[in-house]
Structures are given as structure tokens and as C-alpha cells.
Short mmCIF file of C-alpha atoms and ligand atoms in Angstrom, two decimals:
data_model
loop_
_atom_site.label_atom_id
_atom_site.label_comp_id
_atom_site.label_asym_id
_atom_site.label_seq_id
_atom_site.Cartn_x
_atom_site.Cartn_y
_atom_site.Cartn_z
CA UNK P 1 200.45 -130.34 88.01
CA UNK P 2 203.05 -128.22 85.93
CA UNK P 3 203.12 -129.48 82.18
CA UNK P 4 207.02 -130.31 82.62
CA UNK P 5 206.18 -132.21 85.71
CA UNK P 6 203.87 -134.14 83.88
CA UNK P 7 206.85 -135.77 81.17
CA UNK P 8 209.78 -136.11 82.86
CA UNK P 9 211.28 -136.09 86.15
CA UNK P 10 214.63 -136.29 87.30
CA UNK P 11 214.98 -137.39 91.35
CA UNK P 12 216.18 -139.71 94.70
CA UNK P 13 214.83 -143.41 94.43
CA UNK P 14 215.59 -146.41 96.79
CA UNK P 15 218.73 -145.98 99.15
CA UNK P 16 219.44 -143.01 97.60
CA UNK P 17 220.20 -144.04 94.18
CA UNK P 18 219.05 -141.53 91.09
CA UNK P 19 216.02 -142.29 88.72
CA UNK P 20 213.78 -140.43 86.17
CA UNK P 21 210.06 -140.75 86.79
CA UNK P 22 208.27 -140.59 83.49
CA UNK P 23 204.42 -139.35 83.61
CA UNK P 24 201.68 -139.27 81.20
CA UNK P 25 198.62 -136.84 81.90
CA UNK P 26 196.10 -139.72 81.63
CA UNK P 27 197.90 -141.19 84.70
CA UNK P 28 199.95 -143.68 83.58
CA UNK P 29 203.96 -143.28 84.75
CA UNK P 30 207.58 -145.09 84.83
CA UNK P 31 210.61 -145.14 87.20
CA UNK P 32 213.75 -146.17 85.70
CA UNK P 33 216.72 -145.82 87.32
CA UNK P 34 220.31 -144.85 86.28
CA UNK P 35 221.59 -147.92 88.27
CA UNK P 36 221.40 -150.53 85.73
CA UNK P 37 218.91 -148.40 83.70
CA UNK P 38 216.41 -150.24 85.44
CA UNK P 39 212.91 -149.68 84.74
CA UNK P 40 211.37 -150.66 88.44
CA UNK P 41 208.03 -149.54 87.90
CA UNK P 42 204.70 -149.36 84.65
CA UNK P 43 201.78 -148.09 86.31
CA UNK P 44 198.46 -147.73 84.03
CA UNK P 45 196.26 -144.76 84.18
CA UNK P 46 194.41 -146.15 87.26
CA UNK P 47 197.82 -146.19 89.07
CA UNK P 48 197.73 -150.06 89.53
CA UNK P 49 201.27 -151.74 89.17
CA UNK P 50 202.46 -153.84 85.85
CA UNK P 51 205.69 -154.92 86.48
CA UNK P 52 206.80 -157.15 89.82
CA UNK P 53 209.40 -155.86 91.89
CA UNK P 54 210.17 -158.38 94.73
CA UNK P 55 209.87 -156.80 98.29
CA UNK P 56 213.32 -158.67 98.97
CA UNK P 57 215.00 -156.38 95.96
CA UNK P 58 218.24 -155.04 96.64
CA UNK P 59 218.73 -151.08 95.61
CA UNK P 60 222.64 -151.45 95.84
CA UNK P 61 225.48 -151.84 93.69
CA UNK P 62 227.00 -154.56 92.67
CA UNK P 63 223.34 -156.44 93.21
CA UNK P 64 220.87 -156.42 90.31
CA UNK P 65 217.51 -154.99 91.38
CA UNK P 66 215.25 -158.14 91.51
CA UNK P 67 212.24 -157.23 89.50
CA UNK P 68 210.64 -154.96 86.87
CA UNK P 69 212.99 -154.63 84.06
CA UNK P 70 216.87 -155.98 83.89
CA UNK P 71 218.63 -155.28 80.51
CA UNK P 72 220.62 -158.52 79.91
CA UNK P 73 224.12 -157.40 77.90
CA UNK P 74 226.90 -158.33 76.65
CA UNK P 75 225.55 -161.96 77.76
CA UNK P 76 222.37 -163.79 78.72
CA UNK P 77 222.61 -165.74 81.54
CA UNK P 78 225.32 -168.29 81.25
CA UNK P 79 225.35 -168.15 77.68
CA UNK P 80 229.08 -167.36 78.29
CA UNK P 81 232.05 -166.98 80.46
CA UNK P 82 230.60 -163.40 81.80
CA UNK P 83 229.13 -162.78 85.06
CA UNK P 84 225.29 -164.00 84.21
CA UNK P 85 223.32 -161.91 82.24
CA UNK P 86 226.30 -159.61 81.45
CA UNK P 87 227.59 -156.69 83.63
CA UNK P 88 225.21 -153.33 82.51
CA UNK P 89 222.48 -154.34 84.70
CA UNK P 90 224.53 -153.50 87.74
CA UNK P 91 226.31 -150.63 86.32
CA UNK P 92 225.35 -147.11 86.94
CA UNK P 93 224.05 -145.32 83.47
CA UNK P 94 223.96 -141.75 82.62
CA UNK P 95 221.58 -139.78 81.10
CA UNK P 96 222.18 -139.12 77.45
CA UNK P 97 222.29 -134.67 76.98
CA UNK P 98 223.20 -135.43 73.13
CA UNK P 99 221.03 -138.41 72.34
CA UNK P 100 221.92 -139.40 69.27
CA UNK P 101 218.65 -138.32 66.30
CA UNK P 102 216.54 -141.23 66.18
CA UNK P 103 215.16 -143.21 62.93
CA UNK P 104 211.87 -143.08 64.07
CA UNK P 105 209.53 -139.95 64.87
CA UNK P 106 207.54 -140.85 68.29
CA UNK P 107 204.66 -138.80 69.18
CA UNK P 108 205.45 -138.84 72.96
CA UNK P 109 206.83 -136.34 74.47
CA UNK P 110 207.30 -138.57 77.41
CA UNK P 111 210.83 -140.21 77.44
CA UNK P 112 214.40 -140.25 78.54
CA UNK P 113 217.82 -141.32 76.73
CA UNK P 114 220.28 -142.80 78.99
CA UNK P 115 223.97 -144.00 77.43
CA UNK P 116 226.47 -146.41 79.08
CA UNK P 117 230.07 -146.81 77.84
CA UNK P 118 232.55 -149.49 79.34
CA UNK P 119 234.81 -148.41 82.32
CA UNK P 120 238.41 -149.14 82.20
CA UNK P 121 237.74 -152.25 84.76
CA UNK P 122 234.98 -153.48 81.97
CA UNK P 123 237.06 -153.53 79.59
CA UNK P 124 239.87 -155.78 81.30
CA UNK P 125 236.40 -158.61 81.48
CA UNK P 126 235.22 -157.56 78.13
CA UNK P 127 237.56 -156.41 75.94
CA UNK P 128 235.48 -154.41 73.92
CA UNK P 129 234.36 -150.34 73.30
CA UNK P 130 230.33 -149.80 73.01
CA UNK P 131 227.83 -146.63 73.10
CA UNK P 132 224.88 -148.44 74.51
CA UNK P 133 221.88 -146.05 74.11
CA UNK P 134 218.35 -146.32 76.09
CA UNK P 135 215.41 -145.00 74.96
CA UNK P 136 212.29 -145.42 77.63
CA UNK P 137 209.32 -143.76 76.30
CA UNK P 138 206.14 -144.02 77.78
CA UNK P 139 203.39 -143.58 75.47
CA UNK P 140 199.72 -141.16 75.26
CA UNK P 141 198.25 -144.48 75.90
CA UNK P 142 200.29 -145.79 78.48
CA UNK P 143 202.53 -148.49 77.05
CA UNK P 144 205.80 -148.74 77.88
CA UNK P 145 208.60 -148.74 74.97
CA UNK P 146 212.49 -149.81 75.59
CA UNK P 147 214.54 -149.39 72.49
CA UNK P 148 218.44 -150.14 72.71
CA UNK P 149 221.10 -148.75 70.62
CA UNK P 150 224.49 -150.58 70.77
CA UNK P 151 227.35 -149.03 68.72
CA UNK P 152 230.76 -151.07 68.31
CA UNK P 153 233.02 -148.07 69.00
CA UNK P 154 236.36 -150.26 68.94
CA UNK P 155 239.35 -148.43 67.40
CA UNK P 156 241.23 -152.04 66.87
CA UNK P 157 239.48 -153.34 63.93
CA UNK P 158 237.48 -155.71 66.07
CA UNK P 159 234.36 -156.76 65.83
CA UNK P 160 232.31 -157.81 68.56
CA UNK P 161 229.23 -160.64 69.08
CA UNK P 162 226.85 -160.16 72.22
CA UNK P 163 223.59 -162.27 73.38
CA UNK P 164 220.58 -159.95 74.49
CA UNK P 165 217.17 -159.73 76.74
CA UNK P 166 214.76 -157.69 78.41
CA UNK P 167 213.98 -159.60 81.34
CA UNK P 168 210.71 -158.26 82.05
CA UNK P 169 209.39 -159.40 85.05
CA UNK P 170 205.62 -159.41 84.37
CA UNK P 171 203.11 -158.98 87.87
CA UNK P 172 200.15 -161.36 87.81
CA UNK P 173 197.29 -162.19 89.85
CA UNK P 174 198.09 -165.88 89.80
CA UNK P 175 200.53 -167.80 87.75
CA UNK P 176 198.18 -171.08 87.94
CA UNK P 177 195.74 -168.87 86.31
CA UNK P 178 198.17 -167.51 83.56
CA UNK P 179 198.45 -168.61 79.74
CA UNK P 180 200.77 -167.43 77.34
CA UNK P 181 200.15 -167.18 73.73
CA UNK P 182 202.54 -167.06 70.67
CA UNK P 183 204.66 -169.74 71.72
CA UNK P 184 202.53 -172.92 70.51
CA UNK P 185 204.89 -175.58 68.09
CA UNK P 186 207.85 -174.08 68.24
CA UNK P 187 211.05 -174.93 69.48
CA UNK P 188 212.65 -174.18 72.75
CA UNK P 189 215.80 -174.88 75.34
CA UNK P 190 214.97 -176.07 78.12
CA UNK P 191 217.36 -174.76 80.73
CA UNK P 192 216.52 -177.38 83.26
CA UNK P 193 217.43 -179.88 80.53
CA UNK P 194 221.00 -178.91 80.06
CA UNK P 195 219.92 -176.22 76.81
CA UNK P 196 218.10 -179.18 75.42
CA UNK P 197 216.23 -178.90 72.63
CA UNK P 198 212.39 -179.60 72.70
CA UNK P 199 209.03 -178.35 70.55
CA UNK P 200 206.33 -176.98 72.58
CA UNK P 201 202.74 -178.17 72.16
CA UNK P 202 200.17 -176.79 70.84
CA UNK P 203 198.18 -174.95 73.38
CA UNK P 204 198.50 -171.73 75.04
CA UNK P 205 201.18 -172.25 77.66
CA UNK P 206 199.89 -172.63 80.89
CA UNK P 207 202.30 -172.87 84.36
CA UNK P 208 202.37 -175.56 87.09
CA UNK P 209 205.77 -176.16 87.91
CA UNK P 210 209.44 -174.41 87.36
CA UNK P 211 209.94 -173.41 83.52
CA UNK P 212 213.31 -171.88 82.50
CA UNK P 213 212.65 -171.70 78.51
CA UNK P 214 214.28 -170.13 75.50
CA UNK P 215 211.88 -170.14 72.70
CA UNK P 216 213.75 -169.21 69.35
CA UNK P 217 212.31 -167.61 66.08
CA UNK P 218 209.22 -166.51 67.88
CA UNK P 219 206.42 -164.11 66.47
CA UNK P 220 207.17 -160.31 67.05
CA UNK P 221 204.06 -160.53 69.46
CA UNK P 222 203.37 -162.48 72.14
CA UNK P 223 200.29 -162.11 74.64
CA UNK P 224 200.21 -162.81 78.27
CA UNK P 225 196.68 -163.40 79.87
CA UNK P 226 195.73 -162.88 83.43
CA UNK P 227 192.27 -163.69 83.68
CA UNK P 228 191.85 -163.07 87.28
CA UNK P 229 192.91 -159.25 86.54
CA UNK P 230 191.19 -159.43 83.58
CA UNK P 231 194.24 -158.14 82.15
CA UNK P 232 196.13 -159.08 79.14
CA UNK P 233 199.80 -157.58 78.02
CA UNK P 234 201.16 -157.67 74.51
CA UNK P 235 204.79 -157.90 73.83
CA UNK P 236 205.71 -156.43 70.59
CA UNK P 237 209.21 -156.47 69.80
CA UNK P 238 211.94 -156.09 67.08
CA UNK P 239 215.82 -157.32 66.20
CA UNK P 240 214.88 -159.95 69.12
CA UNK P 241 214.35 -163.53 67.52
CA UNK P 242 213.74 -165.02 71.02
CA UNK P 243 211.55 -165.42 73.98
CA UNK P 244 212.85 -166.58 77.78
CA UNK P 245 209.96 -167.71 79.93
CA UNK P 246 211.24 -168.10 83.58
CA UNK P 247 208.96 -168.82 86.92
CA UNK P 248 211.69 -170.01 89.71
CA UNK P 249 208.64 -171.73 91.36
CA UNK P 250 208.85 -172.45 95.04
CA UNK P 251 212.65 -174.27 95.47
CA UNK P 252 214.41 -171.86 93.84
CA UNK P 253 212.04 -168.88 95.00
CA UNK P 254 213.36 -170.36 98.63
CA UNK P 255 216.96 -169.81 97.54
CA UNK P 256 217.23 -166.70 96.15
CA UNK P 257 218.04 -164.42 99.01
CA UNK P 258 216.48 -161.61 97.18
CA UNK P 259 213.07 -163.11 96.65
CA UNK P 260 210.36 -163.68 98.75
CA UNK P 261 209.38 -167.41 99.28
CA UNK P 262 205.76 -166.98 97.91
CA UNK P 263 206.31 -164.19 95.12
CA UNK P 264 206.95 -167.02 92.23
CA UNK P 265 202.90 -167.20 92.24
CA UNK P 266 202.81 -163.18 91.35
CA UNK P 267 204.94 -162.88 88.56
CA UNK P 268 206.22 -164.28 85.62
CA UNK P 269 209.40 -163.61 83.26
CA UNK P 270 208.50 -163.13 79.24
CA UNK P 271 212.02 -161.35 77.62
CA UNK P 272 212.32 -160.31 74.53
CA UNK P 273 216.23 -161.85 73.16
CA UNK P 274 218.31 -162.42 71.00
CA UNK P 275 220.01 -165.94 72.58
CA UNK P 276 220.25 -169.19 69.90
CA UNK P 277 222.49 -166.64 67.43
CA UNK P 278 224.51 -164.36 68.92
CA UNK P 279 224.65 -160.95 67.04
CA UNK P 280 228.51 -159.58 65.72
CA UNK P 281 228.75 -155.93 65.25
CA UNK P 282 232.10 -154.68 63.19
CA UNK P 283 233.56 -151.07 64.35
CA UNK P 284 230.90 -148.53 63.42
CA UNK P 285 228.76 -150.82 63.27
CA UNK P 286 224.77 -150.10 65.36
CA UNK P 287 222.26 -152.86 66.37
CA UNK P 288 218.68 -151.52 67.56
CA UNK P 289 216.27 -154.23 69.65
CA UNK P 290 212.64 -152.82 70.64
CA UNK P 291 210.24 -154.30 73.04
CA UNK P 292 206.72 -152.56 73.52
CA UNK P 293 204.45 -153.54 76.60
CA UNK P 294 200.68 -152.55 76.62
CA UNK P 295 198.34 -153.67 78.64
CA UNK P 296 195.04 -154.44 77.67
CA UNK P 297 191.90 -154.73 80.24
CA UNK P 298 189.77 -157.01 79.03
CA UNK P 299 187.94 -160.38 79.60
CA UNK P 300 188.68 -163.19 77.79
CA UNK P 301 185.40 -164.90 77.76
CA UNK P 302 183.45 -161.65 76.51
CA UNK P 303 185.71 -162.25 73.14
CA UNK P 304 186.82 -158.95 73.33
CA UNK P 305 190.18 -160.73 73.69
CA UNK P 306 190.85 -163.68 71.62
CA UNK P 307 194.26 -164.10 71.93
CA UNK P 308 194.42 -165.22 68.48
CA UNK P 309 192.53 -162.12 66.71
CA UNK P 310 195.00 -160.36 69.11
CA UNK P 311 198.03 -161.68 67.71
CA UNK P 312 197.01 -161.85 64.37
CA UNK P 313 196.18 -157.77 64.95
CA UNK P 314 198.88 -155.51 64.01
O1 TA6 U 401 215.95 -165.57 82.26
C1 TA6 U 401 215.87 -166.72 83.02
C2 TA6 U 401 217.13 -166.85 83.85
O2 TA6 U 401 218.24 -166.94 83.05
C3 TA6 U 401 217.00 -168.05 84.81
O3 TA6 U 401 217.84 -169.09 84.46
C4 TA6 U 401 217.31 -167.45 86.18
O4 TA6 U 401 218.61 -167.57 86.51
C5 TA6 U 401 216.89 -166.01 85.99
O5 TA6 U 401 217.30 -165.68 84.69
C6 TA6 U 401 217.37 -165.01 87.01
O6 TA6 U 401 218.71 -164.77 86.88
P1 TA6 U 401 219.44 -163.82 87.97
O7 TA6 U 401 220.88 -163.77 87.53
O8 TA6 U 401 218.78 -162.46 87.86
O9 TA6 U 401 219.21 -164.43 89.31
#
């Protein structure tokens, strides 16, 4: 394998539709594609997938692709009177040739800047001029680093205010098997409880039913344990305040065309947002939000991974 090969590759995906596949020489590697720039795939050195990607995705515009990772902007969800989650996850991105210079010096070589800017037609729903700049990087070790760039490039004076997430779409062995950790005590909106607001308990958060949760002024790390795959990943993130735990569970697996009916027992949401306070950005103006995946093999009862020491790690 060529050294260039090994970084960064430009090519055809699904249907047709352009992505860059990103490769580290240990073996790890990510797709992302322009459409919605979508990461669709996090493979670790041993080639096994990370993220879920439903087998009932749609590759085709004006459909998000159902699975991996869908970049929720101007607006999360409903949280609005957009289209849910906002319109760039079903818009195609290009890739950046004059990435702006970045604050922070990564050692990996592996990465790729995509920019979107609104078309004419987005502007008409959202009257508003952005530079919305994507970092993936994929690191030595294998995780998997999004950091977003949003510039308020209005002309008009205005200011703008947008809600945010990375809707990671974690793949798990078993959802009755998962916990989540990070989340104990605090306080949450329930979206099956008309936003309702609730304070979790004080154990790891286990999954038996639908959930649809915003957590707010969560820790900047949150850990996801899949004992079956003896796997645990760690969410790091920054400039997002909030957490969205989602599992559809089987009624509303059932009704979303694009989802298979048994798939809610192989995945599970955790997204890194910015929801309760929506941020304003005056002309000029640049807001950066990080999220970093790894993902850690280890056991949980050899204490190699107490969640706890984990979280309290930096
Ligand atoms: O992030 C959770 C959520 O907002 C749920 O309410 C559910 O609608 C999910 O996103 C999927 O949304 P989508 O528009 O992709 O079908």
C-alpha cells in the first residue's frame, strides 16, 4: 500500500455518490461522504465496524443516510420551525482546498476539510449566510475526531442563533446489555414527555424500552459499555453542553421505512449538542464544537475498565 493511499482517499460510494475514505496504517479507516458530510463508517484496526448504518439506509438526496454519523444544523430535531434536525445533513458538501489554519496542531496526517455554504433556495428557509467547516481526522490510534467550524458570514448586521448535534449512531452487541455512564443525577427532557423536565437516577443508564432524552450540562466525557463486545467507547467533546440518547425501540423501529424492524437492539444514539441554549453568532463571528470517539477493548469485570476511573481519566 502506497503511503498516500494509506491517509486519504478521494472515490465512488453508495449509488454513486462521492466520499473520502480515510486510512490509518495500523488498520483503522473512515468513509465520510460529501452528501451530508456523513461519516458512514469507524472501523478499528481489526477492521470490525463502530458505527451502525441500517441496511434499510437510503444513499439519495433529499433522504438523510440512516446511520453512522448525521450532523444536526441549523436545528435539532423539532427544536424549531426547520425541517428536523436542520437541512446540512441532506445537502451535498464540498471539500475544503483552502481550509481555513486551524487553532490546534494535530499529529495526524490522516484527515479531510469539507465546507458547506447556504444555496440561494437555503437561504429563502433560513435566512442566514454561514461557512460551515468539517474537520474528520482519524487518529494514529484509531479514534475518530469531528470538529465543526461555523462562521456567521451575514453582510446585514444580523446575527444568527442555531441548536447543534452529532447524532452518532453507536453499533452494539445488545442494547439490553448496554450501560451508559456520565449521565447519573442530572437533568434531562424527555421527548416522549412533551420536553418535560426530569432528573435521572443515579445508576449507570441501562435500556429496556424507547428513550428519546436530552441530558443538559453534561460532563465533556461520557462512556458507553458493551460488555458482550467487551468494548467500551468514550465520547469526549467540547462547545457541546448536551447529550441526546435515542433507541426508537421496536414501534417506532417498525415505522421508519428506513430501518430495519430488529436493528433498535444493535445500536444506540449518544450526540454530542448544544440543545437547552441555543448558541447566537454576530457577523464574523466563529463557533467550534468537537466530539472525539475511541474505542476501548476491554472487560469490565477485569477492572481494567471502571467506568468511573475512566471518566475521571483525562
Ligand atoms: O436524536 C433523537 C431524535 O431527535 C429522535 O426524536 C428521533 O426522531 C431521531 O432523532 C431520528 O430523527 P430522524 O429525523 O433522523 O428520523
Amino acid at each position: 500500500m502506497t503511503s498516500e493511499k494509506v491517509h486519504v482517499e478521494v472515490c465512488k460510494g453508495v449509488n454513486g455518490l462521492d466520499k473520502v475514505v480515510l486510512r490509518e496504517i495500523r488498520g483503522s479507516s473512515a468513509e465520510v461522504y460529501l452528501y451530508g458530510g456523513h461519516v458512514t463508517s469507524w472501523k478499528n484496526d481489526h477492521g470490525e465496524e463502530l458505527l451502525f448504518i441500517s441496511s434499510k439506509a437510503i444513499f439519495k438526496p433529499p433522504k438523510a443516510i440512516r446511520g453512522g454519523i448525521p450532523i444536526c444544523f441549523p436545528q435539532f430535531s423539532n427544536h424549531g420551525s426547520l425541517e428536523p434536525h436542520g437541512f446540512v445533513r441532506n445537502r451535498v458538501w464540498s471539500i475544503d482546498s483552502e481550509p481555513a489554519p486551524f487553532p490546534l496542531n494535530s499529529s495526524s496526517k490522516t484527515f479531510i476539510d469539507l465546507i458547506l455554504k447556504p444555496s440561494e433556495e437555503d437561504l429563502k428557509t433560513w435566512p442566514h449566510s454561514f461557512e460551515f467547516r468539517l474537520r474528520v481526522t482519524l487518529g494514529p490510534g484509531g479514534d475518530l475526531m469531528l470538529i465543526s467550524r461555523i462562521r456567521n458570514t451575514n453582510t446585514d448586521g444580523k446575527a444568527f442563533s442555531f441548536t447543534f448535534a452529532y447524532h452518532t449512531y453507536f453499533s452494539v452487541s445488545d442494547i439490553s446489555e448496554v450501560r451508559v455512564e456520565g449521565l447519573e443525577t442530572l437533568d434531562y427532557l424527555d421527548n416522549l414527555q412533551n420536553k418535560e423536565r426530569f432528573t435521572e437516577q443515579g445508576d449507570a443508564i441501562t435500556f429496556e424500552s424507547e428513550v428519546d432524552k436530552i441530558y443538559l450540562s453534561t460532563p465533556t466525557k461520557i462512556a458507553i459499555l458493551d460488555h458482550e463486545k467487551k468494548r467500551t467507547f468514550v465520547l469526549r467533546k467540547d462547545g457541546l453542553p448536551d447529550a441526546v440518547v435515542w433507541n426508537p425501540w421496536d414501534k417506532k423501529a417498525k415505522a421508519m421505512a428506513d430501518f430495519g424492524d430488529e436493528e433498535y437492539k444493535h445500536m444506540l444514539c449518544v450526540e454530542a449538542a448544544a440543545v437547552e441554549k441555543a448558541i447566537t453568532l454576530k457577523p464574523g463571528e466563529e463557533w467550534r464544537g468537537r466530539q472525539e470517539l475511541s474505542a476501548v477493548p476491554s472487560s469490565y469485570c477485569s477492572g481494567q475498565l471502571d467506568p468511573r476511573r475512566v471518566l475521571q481519566s483525562t
